[in-house]
Amino acid sequence: MNWYENAIFYELYLRAFYDSNSDGYGDLAGLRQKLDYLEWLGIDCLWLTPFYPSPMRDDGYDVASFFGIHTMYGLMEDFKMTVDEIHRRGMRVVIDLVVNHTSDQHPWFQEARRSKDSPLRDYYVWTNDPTKYSEARIIFLDTEESNWAYDEISGEYYWHRFYSSQPDLNYDNPKVRAEMLKIVDFWLDLGIDGFRVDAVPYLYEREGTSCENLPETHGFVKEMRRYMDDKYPGTVLLAEANQWPQDLLPYFGDNDEFQMCFHFPVMPRLYMALARGERKDIIEIMDNTPAIPEGCQWATFLRNHDELTLEMVTEEDRQFMWEFYAPDHRHRLNLGIRRRLAPLVENDRRRIELLYSMLFTLPGAPVLYYGDEIGMGDNVGLDDRNGVRTPMQWNDGPNGGFSNARYESLYSPPISDPDYGYGHVNVLVQEITPNSLLQNIRTMIYQRKSLPVLGRGELRWLIDETPENTLCFYRKSDAGRLLALHNLVDEPVTVVIPNGSYTSPLGVGEITGGGDGDGMEVTLPPYGYHWLVPAQ
Ligand code: NOJ
């Protein structure tokens, strides 16, 4: 099995993790100081969100230079030392590669907008007819009215799928494609283990289409993959493509495009199943998830640095999710919900752990979001998605142990409210408290690692024998068998397992019967779960 197929990923914002020089911003040296923690937690691979020079209008996804590091994070030497330190601990690191666009501050755009005759004009997509490509949807619905923005300087419109401060690159220009391969080369040469590739579906524009998932985009991805396989074997490409499973499948190609894709459709359905106390949404989406090529893997997640996206659900389900999880309209953003994991489920430890249990036992390699392992909260008072990007809470000291800077200098106020504040929600207190959320998540991670069937084992539902308000399934492979039981409701449920006898390495609730191979009964407490393996 390839390393990424059964790896535990951990996404973090450098800015938010740990500030080593007391300027109020997390940095690379700070991350190095916290690698012991990530190793202790059992993380296999870090994902660093963009740390390139940037005006930070989209928190670094607006790149002003692809070949550097934002001064607030440190120097290139820091980066190299950090990669070495990560590797020394047996972990790996992937970084964000923002392929679709740059910042409007990028020198390419500055030059391109200078005049219509600029030699770099064709690095971007220009028109004097802003009705072009009108079938392309607007993604940042709450802020943008069009995918075209008028450029005062050169008197034409330029194309942008995200903020207007992020002009899209023109992939029809072979020079742009060549530049991107140079960027890929530069970072892989520094020893990183791969890329989380941002906003993949939107690279090309064609009239009369949605300008998403076009064949030309797959062509470029294949080129990038070939390049990496030849020159940097063992590295990984992970796609951020927020699409339906059938549109995601082509991004794996014949394992000649991405080795991994985020499974966007399953994520909201885990929450939906909990809200409805019914398993059907999860089963439906997993049954509609096509098999992926050998050597490929889904990346699964509960939350990330963006809003909990409801793009991949029906209009009816979206309304349901908004009403259930974001009755306060301030929590709604674009087509999603800007909340962290713990507040989404009212800080209910049972539901938090149940969601993690589903994440760790369903197919895919789990990607954790920093802070969610301790149940951090969010701050709806902060703009855009900043409320879910607040400083990591290390201890109950000043600024939650994140920084020694004065509070006013911090890039963002740490969470300090009575429910989720760093006074009691922090790493230190949970490290020393048995059965804290952090300890339990760590136990799940270690259990998962000792059960290789969870890597690529096939999925088989236990439907007929079990009630609707549970999610019970087998994972099976040459590496063994695991039976996962989840209770989706706030009352006890008894599940009868017809054959075999099992022991439970992990779970909550009572197990009775079994032993003679004639089956057994498991009582799952409200929102309880069990991982069962065949008794020896
Ligand atoms: C997806 C990223 O996750 C998001 O944070 C960003 O705003 C857009 N891509 C644009 O780069």
Coordinates of C-alpha atoms and ligand atoms in Angstrom, one line a residue:
M1 CA 0.0 0.0 0.0
N2 CA 1.3 3.5 -0.8
W3 CA 2.0 5.7 2.2
Y4 CA -0.9 8.1 1.6
E5 CA -3.6 5.4 1.3
N6 CA -3.8 4.9 5.0
A7 CA -2.2 8.0 6.4
I8 CA -3.7 10.4 9.0
F9 CA -3.5 13.9 7.6
Y10 CA -3.6 17.1 9.7
E11 CA -4.4 20.5 8.1
L12 CA -2.9 23.6 9.7
Y13 CA -2.5 27.3 9.1
L14 CA 1.0 28.3 10.0
R15 CA -0.3 31.7 11.1
A16 CA -2.6 30.1 13.6
F17 CA -0.5 27.3 15.1
Y18 CA 2.4 28.7 17.2
D19 CA 4.1 32.0 17.3
S20 CA 7.8 31.6 18.1
N21 CA 8.9 35.3 17.9
S22 CA 6.1 37.0 19.7
D23 CA 4.9 39.1 16.7
G24 CA 1.3 37.7 17.0
Y25 CA 1.6 35.4 13.9
G26 CA 2.3 31.7 14.0
D27 CA 5.4 30.8 12.0
L28 CA 7.7 28.0 10.8
A29 CA 9.9 28.0 13.8
G30 CA 6.7 27.8 15.9
L31 CA 5.5 24.8 14.0
R32 CA 8.9 23.1 14.6
Q33 CA 8.4 23.5 18.3
K34 CA 5.0 21.8 18.1
L35 CA 6.0 18.8 15.9
D36 CA 6.4 16.6 19.0
Y37 CA 2.7 17.2 19.7
L38 CA 1.7 16.1 16.2
E39 CA 3.9 13.1 16.4
W40 CA 2.4 12.2 19.7
L41 CA -1.0 12.6 18.3
G42 CA -0.2 10.0 15.6
I43 CA -0.2 12.3 12.6
D44 CA 1.4 10.9 9.4
C45 CA 1.3 13.9 7.1
L46 CA 0.8 17.6 7.6
W47 CA -1.0 19.8 5.1
L48 CA 0.2 23.3 5.2
T49 CA -2.2 25.9 3.7
P50 CA -0.5 28.6 1.6
F51 CA 2.5 30.4 3.2
Y52 CA 3.7 32.2 0.1
P53 CA 4.1 36.0 -0.1
S54 CA 0.6 37.3 -0.3
P55 CA -1.5 40.4 0.4
M56 CA -3.7 38.0 2.4
R57 CA -7.0 39.0 1.0
D58 CA -7.8 35.3 0.8
D59 CA -5.6 34.2 3.7
G60 CA -2.7 33.2 1.4
Y61 CA -4.8 31.6 -1.4
D62 CA -4.0 34.9 -3.2
V63 CA -0.4 34.2 -4.1
A64 CA 1.9 37.1 -4.9
S65 CA 5.0 34.9 -5.5
F66 CA 5.1 31.2 -5.9
F67 CA 8.8 30.9 -5.1
G68 CA 9.0 32.4 -1.7
I69 CA 7.7 32.5 1.8
H70 CA 5.7 35.3 3.5
T71 CA 8.0 37.1 5.8
M72 CA 5.7 36.6 8.8
Y73 CA 6.4 32.8 8.5
G74 CA 10.2 32.9 8.3
L75 CA 12.9 32.3 5.6
M76 CA 13.5 29.6 3.1
E77 CA 16.0 28.1 5.5
D78 CA 13.2 27.8 8.0
F79 CA 11.2 26.0 5.5
K80 CA 13.9 23.5 4.7
M81 CA 14.6 22.9 8.4
T82 CA 10.9 22.4 9.0
V83 CA 10.7 19.8 6.2
D84 CA 13.7 18.0 7.6
E85 CA 12.3 18.0 11.2
I86 CA 9.0 16.7 10.0
H87 CA 10.8 13.9 8.1
R88 CA 13.1 13.1 11.0
R89 CA 10.0 12.3 13.0
G90 CA 8.7 9.9 10.4
M91 CA 6.0 12.3 9.2
R92 CA 5.4 13.8 5.8
V93 CA 4.2 17.1 4.5
V94 CA 2.1 18.3 1.6
I95 CA 1.6 22.0 0.8
D96 CA -1.1 23.9 -1.0
L97 CA -0.5 24.5 -4.7
V98 CA -2.7 27.3 -5.9
V99 CA -2.9 26.5 -9.6
N100 CA -6.0 28.4 -10.7
H101 CA -5.2 32.0 -9.9
T102 CA -2.8 34.5 -8.5
S103 CA -3.1 37.6 -6.4
D104 CA -3.7 40.8 -8.4
Q105 CA -0.4 41.8 -6.7
H106 CA 1.5 39.0 -8.4
P107 CA 4.2 40.6 -10.8
W108 CA 2.7 38.6 -13.7
F109 CA -0.7 40.3 -13.2
Q110 CA 0.9 43.7 -12.6
E111 CA 2.8 43.4 -15.8
A112 CA -0.2 41.8 -17.7
R113 CA -2.5 44.7 -16.8
R114 CA 0.0 47.3 -17.8
S115 CA -1.3 47.3 -21.3
K116 CA -3.1 45.2 -23.9
D117 CA 0.3 44.6 -25.5
S118 CA 2.1 43.4 -22.5
P119 CA 4.1 40.3 -23.2
L120 CA 2.4 38.7 -20.1
R121 CA -1.1 39.7 -21.2
D122 CA -1.9 36.1 -22.1
Y123 CA -1.1 34.8 -18.6
Y124 CA -4.6 35.8 -17.7
V125 CA -8.0 35.7 -19.3
W126 CA -9.3 39.0 -20.8
T127 CA -12.3 40.2 -22.6
N128 CA -14.3 43.3 -23.5
D129 CA -17.5 41.3 -23.4
P130 CA -18.4 40.3 -19.9
T131 CA -21.3 38.1 -21.0
K132 CA -18.7 35.5 -22.1
Y133 CA -18.7 32.2 -20.3
S134 CA -22.1 33.1 -18.7
E135 CA -22.8 29.5 -17.8
A136 CA -20.1 29.4 -15.2
R137 CA -21.5 29.7 -11.7
I138 CA -20.3 32.2 -9.1
I139 CA -18.6 30.5 -6.2
F140 CA -18.2 33.3 -3.7
L141 CA -21.8 34.2 -3.9
D142 CA -21.8 36.5 -0.9
T143 CA -19.1 38.8 -2.2
E144 CA -18.9 38.6 -6.0
E145 CA -21.6 39.5 -8.6
S146 CA -19.7 38.3 -11.7
N147 CA -16.7 36.2 -12.7
W148 CA -15.5 39.2 -14.7
A149 CA -13.9 42.3 -13.1
Y150 CA -13.2 45.5 -15.0
D151 CA -9.6 46.5 -15.0
E152 CA -9.3 50.3 -14.9
I153 CA -5.7 50.3 -15.9
S154 CA -5.9 48.4 -19.2
G155 CA -9.6 48.9 -19.9
E156 CA -10.7 45.3 -20.2
Y157 CA -12.3 42.7 -18.0
Y158 CA -10.4 39.8 -16.5
W159 CA -11.7 36.4 -15.4
H160 CA -11.8 35.3 -11.8
R161 CA -13.6 32.4 -10.2
F162 CA -13.0 33.5 -6.6
Y163 CA -12.4 37.0 -5.3
S164 CA -11.9 39.7 -7.9
S165 CA -8.4 40.2 -6.3
Q166 CA -7.6 36.7 -7.6
P167 CA -7.4 36.8 -11.4
D168 CA -7.5 33.3 -13.0
L169 CA -4.5 32.1 -14.9
N170 CA -4.9 31.3 -18.6
Y171 CA -4.1 27.6 -19.1
D172 CA -4.5 27.9 -22.8
N173 CA -1.2 29.6 -22.7
P174 CA 1.6 27.0 -22.7
K175 CA 3.8 29.4 -20.9
V176 CA 1.5 29.3 -17.9
R177 CA 1.5 25.5 -17.9
A178 CA 5.3 25.5 -18.0
E179 CA 5.5 28.0 -15.2
M180 CA 3.3 25.8 -13.0
L181 CA 5.6 22.8 -13.6
K182 CA 8.5 25.0 -12.6
I183 CA 6.7 25.8 -9.4
V184 CA 6.0 22.1 -8.8
D185 CA 9.6 21.3 -9.4
F186 CA 10.9 24.0 -7.0
W187 CA 8.9 22.8 -4.0
L188 CA 9.4 19.1 -4.6
D189 CA 13.1 19.8 -4.9
L190 CA 13.0 21.1 -1.3
G191 CA 11.8 17.7 -0.2
I192 CA 8.1 18.1 0.3
D193 CA 5.9 15.0 -0.2
G194 CA 3.2 16.4 -2.4
F195 CA 0.6 19.0 -3.0
R196 CA -3.0 19.6 -2.0
V197 CA -4.0 21.2 -5.3
D198 CA -6.4 24.1 -4.8
A199 CA -9.5 24.8 -7.0
V200 CA -8.7 22.2 -9.6
P201 CA -11.9 22.1 -11.7
Y202 CA -11.7 25.6 -13.0
L203 CA -8.4 25.8 -15.0
Y204 CA -9.9 26.2 -18.5
E205 CA -12.8 28.2 -19.9
R206 CA -15.0 27.1 -22.8
E207 CA -18.1 28.8 -24.1
G208 CA -21.3 26.9 -23.6
T209 CA -20.0 24.9 -20.7
S210 CA -20.0 25.4 -16.9
C211 CA -16.2 25.9 -17.2
E212 CA -15.7 23.1 -14.7
N213 CA -14.1 19.7 -15.2
L214 CA -13.2 20.3 -18.8
P215 CA -11.1 17.7 -20.7
E216 CA -8.3 20.2 -21.1
T217 CA -8.1 20.4 -17.3
H218 CA -7.6 16.6 -17.1
G219 CA -4.9 17.0 -19.8
F220 CA -2.9 19.4 -17.7
V221 CA -3.3 17.3 -14.5
K222 CA -2.0 14.3 -16.4
E223 CA 1.0 16.3 -17.5
M224 CA 1.7 17.4 -14.0
R225 CA 1.4 13.8 -12.6
R226 CA 3.7 12.4 -15.3
Y227 CA 6.2 15.0 -14.4
M228 CA 6.1 14.2 -10.7
D229 CA 6.1 10.4 -11.2
D230 CA 9.2 10.7 -13.4
K231 CA 11.1 13.1 -11.3
Y232 CA 9.8 12.6 -7.8
P233 CA 8.3 9.2 -7.4
G234 CA 6.5 8.5 -4.1
T235 CA 5.0 12.0 -4.0
V236 CA 1.3 12.6 -3.9
L237 CA -1.3 14.9 -5.6
L238 CA -4.4 15.5 -3.7
A239 CA -7.3 17.3 -5.5
E240 CA -9.6 19.9 -4.0
A241 CA -12.5 19.5 -6.4
N242 CA -15.8 20.1 -4.8
Q243 CA -17.8 18.0 -7.1
W244 CA -20.2 15.0 -7.2
P245 CA -18.6 11.5 -7.1
Q246 CA -19.2 10.8 -10.8
D247 CA -17.4 14.1 -11.7
L248 CA -14.6 13.3 -9.2
L249 CA -13.8 9.9 -10.6
P250 CA -12.1 11.3 -13.7
Y251 CA -9.7 13.2 -11.5
F252 CA -8.2 9.8 -10.5
G253 CA -7.9 8.9 -14.3
D254 CA -6.3 5.5 -14.6
N255 CA -4.2 6.5 -11.6
D256 CA -2.5 8.9 -13.9
E257 CA -4.0 12.1 -12.5
F258 CA -4.6 12.6 -8.7
Q259 CA -3.8 9.8 -6.3
M260 CA -6.2 11.4 -3.9
C261 CA -9.4 13.5 -4.1
F262 CA -11.3 15.0 -1.2
H263 CA -14.7 13.3 -0.9
F264 CA -16.8 16.4 -0.7
P265 CA -20.2 14.9 -0.9
V266 CA -19.9 12.5 2.0
M267 CA -18.9 15.2 4.5
P268 CA -22.2 17.1 4.9
R269 CA -24.1 13.8 4.9
L270 CA -22.4 12.6 8.1
Y271 CA -23.9 15.7 9.8
M272 CA -27.2 15.2 8.0
A273 CA -27.4 11.6 9.2
L274 CA -26.9 12.8 12.8
A275 CA -29.4 15.6 12.4
R276 CA -32.1 13.2 11.0
G277 CA -31.1 10.2 13.1
E278 CA -31.1 8.2 10.0
R279 CA -28.4 6.4 8.0
K280 CA -29.9 6.7 4.5
D281 CA -28.0 9.8 3.3
I282 CA -24.6 8.3 4.0
I283 CA -25.5 4.9 2.5
E284 CA -26.9 6.5 -0.6
I285 CA -23.8 8.6 -1.3
M286 CA -21.4 5.8 -0.5
D287 CA -23.3 3.5 -2.8
N288 CA -23.1 6.1 -5.5
T289 CA -19.4 6.5 -5.0
P290 CA -17.7 4.6 -7.8
A291 CA -14.7 2.3 -7.2
I292 CA -11.4 4.1 -7.6
P293 CA -8.3 2.8 -9.3
E294 CA -5.7 0.7 -7.4
G295 CA -3.2 3.0 -5.7
C296 CA -5.7 5.8 -5.3
Q297 CA -7.6 6.9 -2.2
W298 CA -10.3 9.3 -1.0
A299 CA -9.4 12.0 1.5
T300 CA -12.2 12.3 4.0
F301 CA -12.8 15.1 6.5
L302 CA -15.3 16.5 9.0
R303 CA -14.3 20.2 8.8
N304 CA -11.6 22.3 7.2
H305 CA -10.6 26.0 7.0
D306 CA -13.6 26.9 4.8
E307 CA -17.3 26.9 5.4
L308 CA -19.0 23.5 5.7
T309 CA -19.9 23.4 2.1
L310 CA -23.4 22.5 1.1
E311 CA -22.7 22.7 -2.6
M312 CA -22.9 18.9 -3.1
V313 CA -26.4 18.4 -1.6
T314 CA -29.9 19.0 -3.0
E315 CA -31.6 22.4 -2.5
E316 CA -34.0 20.7 0.0
D317 CA -31.2 19.2 2.0
R318 CA -29.3 22.5 2.0
Q319 CA -32.3 24.2 3.5
F320 CA -32.6 21.5 6.1
M321 CA -28.9 21.7 7.0
W322 CA -29.0 25.5 7.3
E323 CA -32.1 25.4 9.5
F324 CA -30.7 22.6 11.7
Y325 CA -27.1 23.7 12.0
A326 CA -27.2 27.4 11.3
P327 CA -30.5 28.8 12.5
D328 CA -28.5 32.0 13.2
H329 CA -28.0 33.5 9.8
R330 CA -24.6 34.9 10.7
H331 CA -23.3 31.3 10.5
R332 CA -24.3 31.0 6.8
L333 CA -21.7 31.9 4.2
N334 CA -22.0 31.4 0.4
L335 CA -23.5 27.9 0.1
G336 CA -22.3 26.7 3.5
I337 CA -22.0 27.0 7.3
R338 CA -19.0 28.8 8.8
R339 CA -18.7 26.8 12.0
R340 CA -16.3 24.4 13.6
L341 CA -17.0 20.8 14.5
A342 CA -17.7 21.1 18.2
P343 CA -20.1 24.0 18.0
L344 CA -22.0 22.3 15.1
V345 CA -23.0 19.6 17.5
E346 CA -23.5 21.9 20.5
N347 CA -20.2 20.7 22.1
D348 CA -21.8 17.3 22.7
R349 CA -18.8 15.0 23.3
R350 CA -20.9 12.0 22.2
R351 CA -21.7 13.4 18.8
I352 CA -18.2 14.7 18.3
E353 CA -16.7 11.3 18.9
L354 CA -19.4 9.6 16.9
L355 CA -18.5 11.8 13.9
Y356 CA -14.8 11.0 14.4
S357 CA -15.6 7.3 14.6
M358 CA -17.4 7.4 11.3
L359 CA -14.5 9.4 9.8
F360 CA -12.0 6.8 11.0
T361 CA -13.9 3.7 9.9
L362 CA -15.5 4.7 6.6
P363 CA -13.3 4.4 3.5
G364 CA -10.7 7.1 2.9
A365 CA -7.7 8.6 4.6
P366 CA -8.9 11.0 7.3
V367 CA -7.8 14.7 7.2
L368 CA -8.1 16.4 10.6
Y369 CA -8.4 20.2 11.0
Y370 CA -6.2 21.8 13.6
G371 CA -8.0 22.5 16.8
D372 CA -10.9 20.1 16.1
E373 CA -9.0 17.4 18.1
I374 CA -9.5 19.4 21.2
G375 CA -13.0 20.7 20.3
M376 CA -12.1 24.3 19.6
G377 CA -15.0 26.8 19.0
D378 CA -15.5 29.5 16.4
N379 CA -16.1 33.2 16.4
V380 CA -19.0 34.4 14.3
G381 CA -18.0 38.0 15.0
L382 CA -15.0 37.6 12.7
D383 CA -15.5 38.2 9.0
D384 CA -15.7 35.6 6.2
R385 CA -14.1 32.3 7.3
N386 CA -11.8 33.8 9.9
G387 CA -14.1 32.6 12.7
V388 CA -12.8 29.0 12.1
R389 CA -9.2 30.1 11.8
T390 CA -8.4 31.4 15.2
P391 CA -5.2 30.7 17.2
M392 CA -4.6 27.1 18.4
Q393 CA -5.3 26.8 22.1
W394 CA -2.2 25.2 23.7
N395 CA -2.8 26.1 27.4
D396 CA -4.7 28.4 29.7
G397 CA -1.9 31.0 29.8
P398 CA -2.1 34.4 28.0
N399 CA -3.4 34.1 24.4
G400 CA -4.0 30.4 25.0
G401 CA -0.3 29.8 24.9
F402 CA -0.3 30.6 21.2
S403 CA 1.9 33.7 21.4
N404 CA 3.7 36.0 23.8
A405 CA 2.7 39.1 21.8
R406 CA 0.4 41.7 23.3
Y407 CA -3.2 40.7 22.7
E408 CA -3.7 43.6 20.3
S409 CA -0.9 42.4 18.1
L410 CA -2.4 38.9 17.5
Y411 CA -3.5 38.2 13.9
S412 CA -6.8 37.2 15.4
P413 CA -8.3 37.2 18.9
P414 CA -8.2 33.7 20.4
I415 CA -11.5 32.1 21.4
S416 CA -12.2 33.1 25.0
D417 CA -15.9 32.5 25.5
P418 CA -17.1 30.4 28.4
D419 CA -17.9 27.3 26.4
Y420 CA -14.9 27.1 24.1
G421 CA -12.4 29.5 25.5
Y422 CA -8.7 28.5 26.0
G423 CA -9.2 28.7 29.8
H424 CA -10.5 25.2 29.7
V425 CA -10.4 24.0 26.0
N426 CA -6.7 23.6 25.4
V427 CA -4.1 20.9 24.6
L428 CA -2.3 20.9 27.9
V429 CA -5.4 20.2 30.0
Q430 CA -6.6 17.5 27.6
E431 CA -3.1 15.9 27.5
I432 CA -3.2 15.3 31.3
T433 CA -6.9 14.4 31.5
P434 CA -7.7 10.7 30.9
N435 CA -10.6 10.3 28.4
S436 CA -10.4 13.9 27.3
L437 CA -11.5 14.4 23.7
L438 CA -7.9 14.7 22.7
Q439 CA -7.0 11.5 24.4
N440 CA -9.9 9.7 22.8
I441 CA -9.1 11.0 19.3
R442 CA -5.5 9.9 19.8
T443 CA -6.7 6.4 20.8
M444 CA -8.9 6.2 17.7
I445 CA -5.9 7.2 15.6
Y446 CA -3.7 4.5 17.1
Q447 CA -6.4 1.9 16.9
R448 CA -7.0 2.8 13.3
K449 CA -3.3 2.4 12.6
S450 CA -3.3 -1.1 14.1
L451 CA -6.2 -2.1 11.9
P452 CA -4.8 -1.9 8.3
V453 CA -8.2 -3.1 7.0
L454 CA -9.3 0.4 7.4
G455 CA -6.9 1.5 4.7
R456 CA -8.4 -0.1 1.6
G457 CA -10.8 -2.7 3.0
E458 CA -14.0 -3.0 1.0
L459 CA -17.2 -1.6 2.5
R460 CA -20.3 -3.8 3.2
W461 CA -23.4 -2.5 4.9
L462 CA -25.2 -4.4 7.6
I463 CA -28.6 -3.1 6.6
D464 CA -31.3 -5.8 7.0
E465 CA -30.3 -6.8 10.4
T466 CA -29.8 -3.4 12.0
P467 CA -32.2 -0.5 12.6
E468 CA -32.5 2.6 10.4
N469 CA -31.1 4.8 13.1
T470 CA -27.8 3.1 13.2
L471 CA -24.9 3.0 10.7
C472 CA -23.3 -0.5 10.8
F473 CA -20.9 -1.8 8.3
Y474 CA -18.0 -4.2 7.7
R475 CA -14.7 -3.4 6.3
K476 CA -13.0 -6.4 4.8
S477 CA -9.7 -7.1 3.1
D478 CA -6.8 -9.6 3.2
A479 CA -5.7 -7.6 6.2
G480 CA -8.7 -8.7 8.2
R481 CA -12.2 -7.6 9.1
L482 CA -13.7 -4.9 11.1
L483 CA -17.3 -4.3 12.1
A484 CA -18.2 -0.7 12.9
L485 CA -21.4 0.2 14.7
H486 CA -22.8 3.7 15.1
N487 CA -25.9 4.9 16.9
L488 CA -27.2 8.0 15.2
V489 CA -29.8 8.9 17.9
D490 CA -30.0 10.2 21.4
E491 CA -31.4 7.0 22.9
P492 CA -29.9 3.5 23.4
V493 CA -30.2 1.1 20.5
T494 CA -29.5 -2.6 20.5
V495 CA -27.9 -4.2 17.5
V496 CA -27.9 -8.0 17.0
I497 CA -25.0 -9.3 15.0
P498 CA -26.0 -12.6 13.5
N499 CA -22.8 -14.5 13.0
G500 CA -19.5 -14.8 14.6
S501 CA -18.1 -13.4 17.8
Y502 CA -16.2 -10.3 18.2
T503 CA -14.1 -8.3 20.6
S504 CA -14.2 -4.6 20.8
P505 CA -10.9 -2.7 20.8
L506 CA -12.7 0.5 21.0
G507 CA -16.2 1.8 21.8
V508 CA -18.8 2.8 24.3
G509 CA -21.6 0.5 25.5
E510 CA -22.2 -3.1 26.5
I511 CA -21.5 -6.2 24.5
T512 CA -23.3 -9.4 25.5
G513 CA -23.6 -12.9 24.1
G514 CA -21.3 -14.3 21.4
G515 CA -18.4 -16.5 22.2
D516 CA -19.8 -19.6 20.6
G517 CA -20.0 -18.1 17.1
D518 CA -23.8 -17.8 17.3
G519 CA -23.9 -14.0 17.2
M520 CA -24.1 -11.4 19.8
E521 CA -26.0 -8.3 21.0
V522 CA -24.5 -4.9 21.4
T523 CA -26.2 -2.1 23.2
L524 CA -25.1 1.2 21.9
P525 CA -25.7 4.1 24.3
P526 CA -27.1 7.3 22.8
Y527 CA -24.7 8.4 20.0
G528 CA -22.5 5.4 21.0
Y529 CA -20.2 3.5 18.7
H530 CA -18.2 0.3 18.7
W531 CA -15.3 -1.1 16.5
L532 CA -15.5 -4.9 16.6
V533 CA -12.9 -7.3 15.4
P534 CA -13.3 -11.1 15.1
A535 CA -12.5 -12.9 18.4
Q536 CA -9.5 -15.1 18.0
Ligands
NOJ1 C1 -10.3 26.8 -1.9 C2 -9.7 27.1 -0.6 O1 -9.9 26.1 0.3 C3 -10.3 28.4 -0.2 O2 -9.9 28.7 1.1 C4 -10.0 29.5 -1.1 O3 -10.6 30.7 -0.8 C5 -10.4 29.1 -2.6 N1 -10.0 27.8 -2.9 C6 -9.7 30.0 -3.6 O4 -8.3 29.7 -3.6

